[in-house]
CSV table of N, CA and C in Angstrom, one decimal:
chain,number,residue,atom,x,y,z
E,1,MET,N,0.7,-1.5,0.1
E,1,MET,CA,-0.3,0.2,0.0
E,1,MET,C,0.9,1.2,0.0
E,2,ALA,N,0.9,2.1,-0.7
E,2,ALA,CA,1.3,3.4,-0.9
E,2,ALA,C,1.0,4.1,-0.2
E,3,SER,N,1.7,5.3,0.7
E,3,SER,CA,1.3,5.8,1.7
E,3,SER,C,2.2,7.0,1.4
E,4,SER,N,1.5,8.6,1.7
E,4,SER,CA,2.6,9.7,2.0
E,4,SER,C,2.7,9.6,3.9
E,5,ASP,N,2.3,8.7,4.4
E,5,ASP,CA,2.4,9.2,5.9
E,5,ASP,C,3.7,8.3,6.5
E,6,PRO,N,4.6,9.1,6.9
E,6,PRO,CA,5.5,9.2,6.9
E,6,PRO,C,5.7,7.9,8.4
E,7,THR,N,5.0,7.7,8.9
E,7,THR,CA,5.2,7.0,10.1
E,7,THR,C,4.8,5.4,9.3
E,8,GLN,N,4.3,5.4,8.6
E,8,GLN,CA,4.0,3.9,8.2
E,8,GLN,C,4.7,3.9,7.4
E,9,ALA,N,5.8,4.6,6.6
E,9,ALA,CA,6.9,4.3,5.9
E,9,ALA,C,7.7,3.6,6.7
E,10,SER,N,8.0,4.5,8.1
E,10,SER,CA,9.1,4.1,9.0
E,10,SER,C,8.9,2.9,9.9
E,11,LEU,N,7.4,2.5,10.0
E,11,LEU,CA,6.9,1.2,10.0
E,11,LEU,C,7.6,0.1,9.4
E,12,THR,N,7.0,0.2,7.9
E,12,THR,CA,7.5,-0.6,7.1
E,12,THR,C,9.0,-0.5,6.9
E,13,ALA,N,9.7,0.3,6.8
E,13,ALA,CA,11.1,0.5,6.7
E,13,ALA,C,11.7,-0.4,7.9
E,14,ALA,N,10.7,-0.2,9.2
E,14,ALA,CA,11.8,-1.1,10.1
E,14,ALA,C,11.3,-2.2,10.2
E,15,ASN,N,10.7,-2.7,9.1
E,15,ASN,CA,10.3,-4.6,8.9
E,15,ASN,C,9.8,-4.7,10.1
E,16,TRP,N,8.5,-4.1,10.9
E,16,TRP,CA,7.4,-4.4,11.6
E,16,TRP,C,6.8,-5.5,10.9
E,17,LYS,N,6.4,-6.3,11.3
E,17,LYS,CA,5.4,-7.3,11.0
E,17,LYS,C,4.4,-7.3,11.0
E,18,PRO,N,3.3,-7.1,9.9
E,18,PRO,CA,1.7,-6.6,9.8
E,18,PRO,C,1.0,-8.1,10.8
E,19,PHE,N,0.2,-7.3,10.9
E,19,PHE,CA,-0.3,-7.8,12.0
E,19,PHE,C,-1.4,-8.8,10.8
E,20,ALA,N,-1.1,-10.1,11.6
E,20,ALA,CA,-1.7,-11.3,10.7
E,20,ALA,C,-2.1,-12.5,12.1
E,21,GLY,N,-2.5,-13.5,11.4
E,21,GLY,CA,-2.4,-14.6,11.9
E,21,GLY,C,-4.0,-15.1,12.7
E,22,PRO,N,-4.0,-16.0,13.5
E,22,PRO,CA,-5.2,-16.7,13.9
E,22,PRO,C,-6.0,-15.4,15.0
E,23,THR,N,-7.1,-15.6,15.4
E,23,THR,CA,-7.7,-14.9,15.9
E,23,THR,C,-9.3,-15.7,16.7
E,24,MET,N,-9.9,-15.1,17.6
E,24,MET,CA,-10.8,-15.5,18.4
E,24,MET,C,-11.9,-14.5,18.0
E,25,LEU,N,-11.6,-12.8,17.7
E,25,LEU,CA,-12.4,-12.7,17.0
E,25,LEU,C,-12.9,-12.4,15.4
E,26,GLN,N,-13.0,-12.9,14.8
E,26,GLN,CA,-13.1,-13.0,13.6
E,26,GLN,C,-14.4,-12.0,12.8
E,27,GLN,N,-15.2,-11.4,13.6
E,27,GLN,CA,-16.6,-10.2,13.3
E,27,GLN,C,-15.6,-9.5,13.3
E,28,VAL,N,-14.7,-8.9,13.8
E,28,VAL,CA,-13.7,-7.6,14.0
E,28,VAL,C,-13.3,-7.4,12.6
E,29,PRO,N,-13.8,-6.7,11.5
E,29,PRO,CA,-12.3,-6.9,10.6
E,29,PRO,C,-11.3,-5.9,10.8
E,30,LEU,N,-10.3,-6.2,10.2
E,30,LEU,CA,-9.0,-5.7,10.5
E,30,LEU,C,-8.4,-5.7,8.9
E,31,ARG,N,-7.7,-4.6,8.9
E,31,ARG,CA,-7.0,-4.5,7.4
E,31,ARG,C,-5.7,-4.5,7.8
E,32,PRO,N,-4.8,-5.7,7.3
E,32,PRO,CA,-3.6,-5.8,7.7
E,32,PRO,C,-2.5,-5.2,7.7
E,33,SER,N,-2.7,-4.5,6.6
E,33,SER,CA,-1.5,-3.2,6.4
E,33,SER,C,-1.6,-2.0,7.3
E,34,GLN,N,-2.6,-2.0,8.1
E,34,GLN,CA,-2.7,-0.8,9.3
E,34,GLN,C,-2.3,-1.0,10.6
E,35,TYR,N,-2.4,-2.4,10.7
E,35,TYR,CA,-1.5,-2.7,12.0
E,35,TYR,C,-0.5,-3.6,12.0
E,36,PHE,N,0.6,-3.0,12.9
E,36,PHE,CA,1.7,-3.7,12.8
E,36,PHE,C,2.2,-4.0,14.5
E,37,VAL,N,2.9,-5.6,14.3
E,37,VAL,CA,3.1,-6.1,15.4
E,37,VAL,C,4.4,-5.4,15.8
E,38,VAL,N,4.3,-5.2,17.6
E,38,VAL,CA,5.3,-4.4,18.4
E,38,VAL,C,6.4,-6.0,18.5
E,39,PRO,N,7.5,-5.4,17.8
E,39,PRO,CA,8.7,-6.6,18.3
E,39,PRO,C,8.9,-6.7,19.4
E,40,GLN,N,9.2,-8.2,19.9
E,40,GLN,CA,9.4,-8.3,21.3
E,40,GLN,C,10.5,-9.5,21.1
E,41,ASP,N,11.3,-9.8,22.2
E,41,ASP,CA,12.1,-10.9,22.2
E,41,ASP,C,10.9,-11.8,22.9
E,42,LEU,N,10.4,-13.3,22.6
E,42,LEU,CA,9.8,-14.2,23.3
E,42,LEU,C,10.5,-14.5,24.6
E,43,TYR,N,10.0,-14.3,26.0
E,43,TYR,CA,10.2,-15.2,26.8
E,43,TYR,C,10.2,-16.5,26.9
E,44,ARG,N,10.8,-17.1,27.2
E,44,ARG,CA,10.7,-18.7,27.3
E,44,ARG,C,11.7,-19.0,28.6
E,45,ASP,N,11.2,-19.9,29.6
E,45,ASP,CA,11.8,-20.7,30.5
E,45,ASP,C,12.2,-21.8,30.1
E,46,PRO,N,13.6,-22.1,30.3
E,46,PRO,CA,13.9,-23.5,29.9
E,46,PRO,C,13.8,-24.8,30.5
E,47,ASN,N,13.3,-24.0,32.0
E,47,ASN,CA,12.6,-25.0,32.8
E,47,ASN,C,11.3,-25.3,33.0
E,48,SER,N,10.1,-25.0,32.1
E,48,SER,CA,8.8,-24.5,32.1
E,48,SER,C,8.2,-25.3,31.2
E,49,LEU,N,7.2,-25.9,31.5
E,49,LEU,CA,6.5,-26.5,30.2
E,49,LEU,C,6.2,-25.6,29.3
E,50,GLU,N,5.5,-26.1,28.4
E,50,GLU,CA,5.1,-25.0,26.9
E,50,GLU,C,3.7,-24.6,27.7
E,51,TYR,N,3.5,-23.3,27.1
E,51,TYR,CA,2.1,-22.7,27.9
E,51,TYR,C,1.7,-22.3,26.4
E,52,SER,N,1.7,-22.7,25.0
E,52,SER,CA,1.9,-21.8,23.7
E,52,SER,C,0.2,-21.3,23.8
E,53,ASN,N,-0.8,-22.1,24.6
E,53,ASN,CA,-2.3,-21.7,24.1
E,53,ASN,C,-2.8,-21.2,24.9
E,54,ASP,N,-2.4,-20.7,25.7
E,54,ASP,CA,-2.8,-20.0,26.9
E,54,ASP,C,-2.8,-18.3,26.9
E,55,TYR,N,-4.0,-18.0,26.7
E,55,TYR,CA,-3.9,-16.4,26.2
E,55,TYR,C,-4.9,-16.0,27.1
E,56,VAL,N,-4.7,-14.5,27.1
E,56,VAL,CA,-6.1,-13.6,27.7
E,56,VAL,C,-6.0,-12.7,26.8
E,57,TYR,N,-7.2,-12.5,26.3
E,57,TYR,CA,-7.3,-11.7,24.9
E,57,TYR,C,-8.2,-10.3,25.4
E,58,PHE,N,-7.7,-9.1,25.0
E,58,PHE,CA,-8.5,-7.9,25.2
E,58,PHE,C,-9.0,-7.2,24.2
E,59,ALA,N,-10.4,-7.6,23.9
E,59,ALA,CA,-11.1,-7.4,22.5
E,59,ALA,C,-12.0,-6.4,22.7
E,60,THR,N,-12.0,-5.2,22.2
E,60,THR,CA,-13.1,-4.0,21.9
E,60,THR,C,-14.0,-3.9,20.8
E,61,SER,N,-15.3,-3.3,20.9
E,61,SER,CA,-16.0,-3.5,19.4
E,61,SER,C,-15.3,-2.8,18.4
E,62,THR,N,-14.6,-2.0,18.5
E,62,THR,CA,-13.9,-1.0,17.4
E,62,THR,C,-12.6,-2.2,16.8
E,63,ALA,N,-11.2,-2.9,18.0
E,63,ALA,CA,-10.5,-3.4,17.3
E,63,ALA,C,-10.2,-4.6,18.2
E,64,HIS,N,-8.6,-5.1,18.0
E,64,HIS,CA,-8.8,-6.2,19.1
E,64,HIS,C,-8.2,-6.5,19.8
E,65,GLY,N,-8.0,-4.9,20.7
E,65,GLY,CA,-7.3,-4.6,21.8
E,65,GLY,C,-7.5,-3.4,22.1
E,66,ILE,N,-7.3,-2.9,23.3
E,66,ILE,CA,-7.6,-1.8,24.1
E,66,ILE,C,-6.3,-1.1,23.8
E,67,SER,N,-6.5,0.7,23.8
E,67,SER,CA,-5.3,1.5,23.6
E,67,SER,C,-4.6,1.6,25.0
E,68,LEU,N,-3.3,1.4,25.3
E,68,LEU,CA,-2.3,1.6,26.5
E,68,LEU,C,-2.9,3.1,27.1
E,69,ALA,N,-3.3,3.9,26.0
E,69,ALA,CA,-3.8,5.6,26.8
E,69,ALA,C,-4.9,4.9,27.4
E,70,GLN,N,-6.2,4.3,26.6
E,70,GLN,CA,-7.3,4.0,27.6
E,70,GLN,C,-6.9,3.1,28.8
E,71,ALA,N,-6.4,2.3,28.7
E,71,ALA,CA,-6.0,1.1,29.7
E,71,ALA,C,-5.3,1.9,31.4
E,72,ILE,N,-4.4,2.6,30.4
E,72,ILE,CA,-3.8,3.1,32.0
E,72,ILE,C,-4.4,4.4,32.7
E,73,THR,N,-5.6,4.8,32.2
E,73,THR,CA,-6.4,5.5,33.0
E,73,THR,C,-7.5,5.0,33.7
E,74,GLY,N,-7.6,3.6,33.1
E,74,GLY,CA,-8.8,3.4,33.4
E,74,GLY,C,-9.9,2.9,32.5
E,75,GLU,N,-9.6,3.6,31.7
E,75,GLU,CA,-11.2,3.8,30.6
E,75,GLU,C,-11.1,2.5,30.1
E,76,VAL,N,-11.8,1.4,30.3
E,76,VAL,CA,-11.9,0.1,30.0
E,76,VAL,C,-13.4,-0.2,29.5
E,77,ASP,N,-14.4,0.9,29.6
E,77,ASP,CA,-15.5,0.5,29.4
E,77,ASP,C,-16.0,-0.3,28.1
E,78,GLU,N,-15.0,0.1,27.4
E,78,GLU,CA,-15.5,-0.4,26.2
E,78,GLU,C,-15.0,-2.0,25.8
E,79,LEU,N,-13.6,-2.5,26.5
E,79,LEU,CA,-13.4,-4.1,26.6
E,79,LEU,C,-14.4,-5.1,26.7
E,80,HIS,N,-14.5,-6.0,26.2
E,80,HIS,CA,-15.4,-7.2,26.2
E,80,HIS,C,-15.3,-7.8,28.0
E,81,GLY,N,-15.8,-8.0,28.4
E,81,GLY,CA,-15.9,-8.9,29.6
E,81,GLY,C,-15.0,-8.1,30.6
E,82,LYS,N,-14.8,-6.8,30.8
E,82,LYS,CA,-14.2,-6.2,31.6
E,82,LYS,C,-14.1,-6.4,33.0
E,83,ASP,N,-15.0,-6.6,33.1
E,83,ASP,CA,-15.5,-7.5,35.0
E,83,ASP,C,-15.4,-9.1,35.1
E,84,ILE,N,-15.3,-9.4,33.5
E,84,ILE,CA,-14.9,-11.1,33.7
E,84,ILE,C,-13.4,-11.4,34.4
E,85,PRO,N,-13.7,-12.4,35.4
E,85,PRO,CA,-11.9,-12.9,35.9
E,85,PRO,C,-11.2,-12.9,34.2
E,86,ALA,N,-10.0,-12.6,34.6
E,86,ALA,CA,-9.0,-12.4,33.8
E,86,ALA,C,-8.5,-14.0,33.5
E,87,PHE,N,-8.3,-14.8,34.6
E,87,PHE,CA,-7.6,-15.9,35.0
E,87,PHE,C,-8.5,-17.4,35.5
E,88,GLU,N,-7.8,-18.4,35.2
E,88,GLU,CA,-8.3,-19.3,35.8
E,88,GLU,C,-8.7,-19.1,37.5
E,89,ALA,N,-9.4,-20.0,38.0
E,89,ALA,CA,-9.5,-19.9,39.8
E,89,ALA,C,-7.9,-20.2,40.2
E,90,SER,N,-7.4,-21.0,39.5
E,90,SER,CA,-5.8,-21.7,40.1
E,90,SER,C,-4.6,-20.8,39.7
E,91,VAL,N,-5.0,-19.9,39.5
E,91,VAL,CA,-4.2,-18.8,39.1
E,91,VAL,C,-2.9,-18.5,40.4
E,92,SER,N,-2.0,-17.8,40.8
E,92,SER,CA,-1.3,-17.8,42.0
E,92,SER,C,-1.8,-16.0,42.4
E,93,SER,N,-1.4,-16.3,43.7
E,93,SER,CA,-1.9,-14.6,43.5
E,93,SER,C,-0.9,-13.3,42.8
E,94,LYS,N,0.0,-13.9,42.5
E,94,LYS,CA,0.4,-12.9,42.1
E,94,LYS,C,1.1,-13.3,40.5
E,95,ILE,N,1.7,-12.5,39.1
E,95,ILE,CA,1.9,-13.2,37.7
E,95,ILE,C,2.9,-12.4,37.9
E,96,SER,N,4.0,-12.8,37.1
E,96,SER,CA,5.3,-11.8,36.5
E,96,SER,C,4.8,-11.6,35.0
E,97,VAL,N,4.8,-10.3,35.0
E,97,VAL,CA,4.4,-9.6,33.4
E,97,VAL,C,6.1,-9.0,33.0
E,98,ARG,N,6.3,-9.9,32.0
E,98,ARG,CA,7.5,-9.9,31.4
E,98,ARG,C,6.9,-8.9,29.6
E,99,ILE,N,8.2,-7.9,30.1
E,99,ILE,CA,8.0,-6.6,28.7
E,99,ILE,C,9.8,-7.1,27.9
E,100,GLN,N,9.4,-7.8,26.9
E,100,GLN,CA,10.9,-7.6,26.4
E,100,GLN,C,11.0,-7.1,25.2
E,101,PHE,N,10.7,-5.7,24.9
E,101,PHE,CA,11.1,-5.1,23.4
E,101,PHE,C,12.4,-5.1,22.8
E,102,GLU,N,12.4,-5.3,21.5
E,102,GLU,CA,13.6,-5.2,20.7
E,102,GLU,C,14.4,-4.6,21.1
E,103,GLY,N,15.4,-4.9,21.7
E,103,GLY,CA,16.6,-3.3,21.5
E,103,GLY,C,16.7,-3.0,23.3
E,104,ARG,N,15.5,-3.6,23.9
E,104,ARG,CA,15.6,-2.8,25.3
E,104,ARG,C,15.7,-3.9,26.4
E,105,ARG,N,16.3,-3.4,27.5
E,105,ARG,CA,16.3,-4.6,28.6
E,105,ARG,C,15.1,-5.2,29.0
E,106,PRO,N,15.2,-6.4,29.3
E,106,PRO,CA,14.1,-7.2,29.6
E,106,PRO,C,13.5,-6.6,30.9
E,107,TYR,N,12.5,-6.3,30.7
E,107,TYR,CA,11.4,-6.0,32.1
E,107,TYR,C,10.2,-7.0,32.6
E,108,TYR,N,10.9,-7.0,34.0
E,108,TYR,CA,9.7,-7.6,34.3
E,108,TYR,C,8.9,-7.3,35.9
E,109,ARG,N,8.1,-7.3,36.2
E,109,ARG,CA,7.6,-7.5,37.6
E,109,ARG,C,6.2,-8.1,38.4
E,110,GLN,N,6.5,-8.3,39.3
E,110,GLN,CA,5.0,-9.1,39.5
E,110,GLN,C,4.0,-8.4,40.0
E,111,VAL,N,2.3,-8.5,40.1
E,111,VAL,CA,1.3,-7.5,39.8
E,111,VAL,C,0.7,-9.1,40.3
E,112,MET,N,-0.6,-8.3,41.3
E,112,MET,CA,-1.4,-8.9,41.6
E,112,MET,C,-2.4,-9.6,40.4
E,113,ALA,N,-2.6,-10.7,40.6
E,113,ALA,CA,-3.5,-11.3,39.8
E,113,ALA,C,-5.0,-11.9,40.6
E,114,LEU,N,-5.0,-11.8,42.0
E,114,LEU,CA,-6.3,-11.8,42.4
E,114,LEU,C,-6.8,-10.7,43.5
E,115,ARG,N,-8.1,-10.5,43.4
E,115,ARG,CA,-9.0,-9.5,44.3
E,115,ARG,C,-8.1,-9.8,45.4
E,116,SER,N,-8.2,-8.4,46.2
E,116,SER,CA,-8.1,-8.6,47.7
E,116,SER,C,-9.3,-8.6,48.5
E,117,THR,N,-10.2,-9.6,48.1
E,117,THR,CA,-11.5,-10.2,49.3
E,117,THR,C,-11.3,-11.4,49.5
E,118,MET,N,-12.1,-11.8,50.1
E,118,MET,CA,-12.8,-13.3,51.0
E,118,MET,C,-12.5,-14.1,50.1
E,119,SER,N,-13.2,-13.8,48.9
E,119,SER,CA,-13.2,-15.3,47.8
E,119,SER,C,-11.9,-15.1,47.2
E,120,ALA,N,-10.9,-14.1,47.1
E,120,ALA,CA,-9.5,-13.9,46.3
E,120,ALA,C,-10.0,-14.6,45.2
E,121,GLU,N,-10.7,-14.3,43.8
E,121,GLU,CA,-11.0,-14.5,43.1
E,121,GLU,C,-10.2,-13.8,42.1
E,122,PRO,N,-10.1,-14.2,40.7
E,122,PRO,CA,-8.7,-13.3,39.9
E,122,PRO,C,-9.3,-11.9,39.5
E,123,ILE,N,-8.5,-11.1,39.0
E,123,ILE,CA,-8.9,-9.9,38.9
E,123,ILE,C,-9.6,-9.6,37.5
E,124,GLY,N,-10.4,-8.7,37.3
E,124,GLY,CA,-10.7,-8.8,35.7
E,124,GLY,C,-10.0,-8.5,34.8
E,125,LYS,N,-10.5,-8.5,33.6
E,125,LYS,CA,-9.8,-8.3,32.4
E,125,LYS,C,-9.4,-6.8,32.3
E,126,GLY,N,-10.6,-5.7,32.9
E,126,GLY,CA,-9.9,-4.4,32.4
E,126,GLY,C,-9.0,-3.8,33.7
E,127,LYS,N,-9.0,-4.4,34.8
E,127,LYS,CA,-8.0,-4.1,35.6
E,127,LYS,C,-6.7,-4.6,35.7
E,128,LEU,N,-6.7,-5.7,34.8
E,128,LEU,CA,-5.7,-6.7,34.3
E,128,LEU,C,-5.1,-5.4,32.9
E,129,ALA,N,-5.9,-5.3,32.6
E,129,ALA,CA,-5.5,-3.9,31.2
E,129,ALA,C,-4.7,-3.1,31.7
E,130,GLN,N,-5.2,-2.4,32.9
E,130,GLN,CA,-4.9,-1.0,33.6
E,130,GLN,C,-3.3,-1.4,33.9
E,131,LYS,N,-3.1,-2.8,34.7
E,131,LYS,CA,-2.0,-2.7,35.3
E,131,LYS,C,-1.0,-3.0,34.2
E,132,ILE,N,-1.1,-3.8,32.7
E,132,ILE,CA,-0.4,-4.2,31.9
E,132,ILE,C,0.2,-2.8,31.4
E,133,ALA,N,-0.9,-1.7,30.9
E,133,ALA,CA,-0.9,-0.3,30.8
E,133,ALA,C,0.3,-0.1,31.7
E,134,GLU,N,0.5,0.2,32.9
E,134,GLU,CA,1.1,0.6,34.0
E,134,GLU,C,2.5,0.3,33.8
E,135,GLU,N,2.6,-1.1,33.5
E,135,GLU,CA,3.9,-1.8,34.2
E,135,GLU,C,4.5,-1.3,32.6
E,136,THR,N,3.7,-1.3,31.4
E,136,THR,CA,4.6,-1.0,30.0
E,136,THR,C,5.1,0.4,30.0
E,137,LYS,N,4.3,1.3,30.7
E,137,LYS,CA,5.1,2.7,31.1
E,137,LYS,C,6.1,2.9,31.8
E,138,ALA,N,6.3,1.9,33.0
E,138,ALA,CA,7.4,2.0,33.6
E,138,ALA,C,8.5,1.0,33.0
E,139,SER,N,8.2,0.5,32.0
E,139,SER,CA,9.5,-0.3,31.5
E,139,SER,C,10.1,0.6,30.4
E,140,LEU,N,9.3,1.6,30.3
E,140,LEU,CA,9.7,2.7,29.1
E,140,LEU,C,10.1,4.0,29.8
E,141,GLY,N,10.7,3.7,31.3
E,141,GLY,CA,11.2,5.0,31.9
E,141,GLY,C,10.0,6.1,32.3
E,142,GLY,N,8.8,5.8,32.2
E,142,GLY,CA,7.6,6.4,32.9
E,142,GLY,C,7.3,7.2,31.5
E,143,SER,N,7.6,6.8,30.5
E,143,SER,CA,7.2,8.0,29.0
E,143,SER,C,6.0,6.9,28.7
E,144,GLN,N,4.7,7.4,28.1
E,144,GLN,CA,3.8,6.9,27.7
E,144,GLN,C,3.8,7.0,25.8
E,145,THR,N,5.1,7.1,25.4
E,145,THR,CA,5.8,6.9,24.0
E,145,THR,C,6.0,5.8,23.7
E,146,LEU,N,6.0,4.8,23.0
E,146,LEU,CA,6.8,3.9,22.7
E,146,LEU,C,7.8,4.1,21.6
E,147,THR,N,9.2,4.0,21.8
E,147,THR,CA,10.3,4.2,21.0
E,147,THR,C,10.9,2.9,20.6
E,148,ILE,N,10.8,2.6,19.6
E,148,ILE,CA,11.7,1.5,18.6
E,148,ILE,C,12.7,1.8,17.3
E,149,GLY,N,14.1,1.7,17.7
E,149,GLY,CA,14.8,2.1,16.5
E,149,GLY,C,14.5,4.0,16.4
E,150,ASP,N,14.1,4.2,15.6
E,150,ASP,CA,13.8,5.7,15.2
E,150,ASP,C,12.4,6.2,14.8
E,151,ILE,N,11.9,5.1,15.6
E,151,ILE,CA,10.1,5.6,15.7
E,151,ILE,C,9.4,5.6,16.9
E,152,SER,N,9.0,6.3,17.1
E,152,SER,CA,8.6,7.0,18.0
E,152,SER,C,6.6,7.0,17.8
E,153,VAL,N,5.9,6.1,19.1
E,153,VAL,CA,4.5,6.0,18.8
E,153,VAL,C,3.8,6.1,20.2
E,154,SER,N,2.6,7.4,20.6
E,154,SER,CA,2.2,7.2,21.3
E,154,SER,C,1.4,6.2,21.9
E,155,PHE,N,1.0,6.7,23.2
E,155,PHE,CA,0.4,5.1,23.6
E,155,PHE,C,-1.1,5.4,23.0
E,156,GLU,N,-1.4,6.3,22.3
E,156,GLU,CA,-3.1,6.4,21.7
E,156,GLU,C,-3.1,5.0,20.7
E,157,ARG,N,-1.9,5.2,19.8
E,157,ARG,CA,-2.0,4.2,18.8
E,157,ARG,C,-1.1,2.7,19.0
E,158,VAL,N,-0.7,2.6,20.4
E,158,VAL,CA,0.1,1.2,20.7
E,158,VAL,C,-1.3,0.2,21.5
E,159,PHE,N,-1.6,-0.1,21.1
E,159,PHE,CA,-2.8,-1.2,21.5
E,159,PHE,C,-2.2,-2.8,22.0
E,160,LEU,N,-3.1,-2.8,23.2
E,160,LEU,CA,-2.7,-4.4,23.8
E,160,LEU,C,-3.6,-5.6,23.1
E,161,ARG,N,-3.5,-6.4,22.8
E,161,ARG,CA,-3.9,-7.3,22.0
E,161,ARG,C,-4.1,-8.9,22.9
E,162,ARG,N,-3.3,-8.9,23.4
E,162,ARG,CA,-3.8,-10.3,24.5
E,162,ARG,C,-2.6,-10.3,25.4
E,163,LEU,N,-2.4,-11.3,26.6
E,163,LEU,CA,-1.5,-11.7,27.4
E,163,LEU,C,-1.1,-12.8,27.2
E,164,ARG,N,-0.1,-13.6,27.0
E,164,ARG,CA,0.2,-14.7,26.6
E,164,ARG,C,1.2,-15.5,28.0
E,165,ARG,N,0.6,-16.4,28.2
E,165,ARG,CA,1.5,-17.2,29.1
E,165,ARG,C,2.9,-17.9,28.7
E,166,ALA,N,3.8,-17.5,29.4
E,166,ALA,CA,5.1,-17.7,29.0
E,166,ALA,C,5.7,-19.0,30.0
E,167,SER,N,5.1,-18.9,31.1
E,167,SER,CA,5.8,-19.8,32.0
E,167,SER,C,4.6,-20.1,32.8
E,168,LYS,N,4.9,-21.2,33.7
E,168,LYS,CA,3.6,-21.7,35.0
E,168,LYS,C,3.7,-20.2,35.7
E,169,GLY,N,4.4,-19.2,36.0
E,169,GLY,CA,4.1,-17.7,36.3
E,169,GLY,C,4.3,-16.6,35.7
E,170,SER,N,4.9,-16.8,35.1
E,170,SER,CA,5.2,-15.3,34.0
E,170,SER,C,4.2,-15.5,32.9
E,171,TRP,N,3.9,-14.2,32.4
E,171,TRP,CA,2.7,-13.6,31.4
E,171,TRP,C,3.5,-12.8,30.4
E,172,GLN,N,3.5,-12.8,29.2
E,172,GLN,CA,4.3,-11.5,28.2
E,172,GLN,C,3.0,-11.0,27.3
E,173,PRO,N,3.2,-10.1,27.1
E,173,PRO,CA,1.7,-8.9,26.7
E,173,PRO,C,2.4,-8.8,25.1
E,174,ASP,N,1.3,-9.2,24.1
E,174,ASP,CA,1.0,-8.7,22.6
E,174,ASP,C,0.7,-7.4,22.7
E,175,TYR,N,1.3,-6.7,21.7
E,175,TYR,CA,0.9,-5.3,21.3
E,175,TYR,C,1.1,-5.0,19.8
E,176,TYR,N,-0.1,-4.0,19.6
E,176,TYR,CA,0.1,-4.0,18.0
E,176,TYR,C,-0.2,-2.2,17.8
E,177,VAL,N,0.6,-1.3,17.1
E,177,VAL,CA,0.5,-0.1,16.9
E,177,VAL,C,-0.3,-0.1,15.4
E,178,LEU,N,-0.9,1.0,15.4
E,178,LEU,CA,-2.1,1.3,14.6
E,178,LEU,C,-1.5,2.5,14.1
E,179,VAL,N,-1.6,2.0,12.6
E,179,VAL,CA,-1.0,3.1,11.3
E,179,VAL,C,-2.5,4.0,10.5
E,180,ASP,N,-2.6,4.8,10.2
E,180,ASP,CA,-3.3,5.3,9.5
E,180,ASP,C,-3.2,5.5,7.8
């Protein structure tokens, strides 16, 4: 697709991968040339089992994810199932969120996965999206702009697509960038 938008040209030139692949939400149309996966080094624990099919999806009515700008401020009303528990009941009280943007130092932090109630049920997807956005900001040194190489993208254009289980207690978010 030809475009005079320098952002799109930069994204393509940076060899970012177009958003593609299987999705559980096929009713929401995506134009692959407009969504680019944010490159990350995948975390793999060599001493852990394979958890390749364990995901938490963050779907909205307009896209396959929620923008980090919305999530960080708690504006998660359009998130499908925002109050539904994000994890199985067997999840431990804390999970390790691992963010490993290419060319950056790996970042990980433990976050609460259970509510502070007597029933100790898992937190909802909305609260989890907010925690991931906050940790993403922390991994970027407090910035709400993602910079990879010479490309800078504000959190309004960075979307949390899903959280992938990488090991027994570690989860890694998948992000993509929207380009007009």
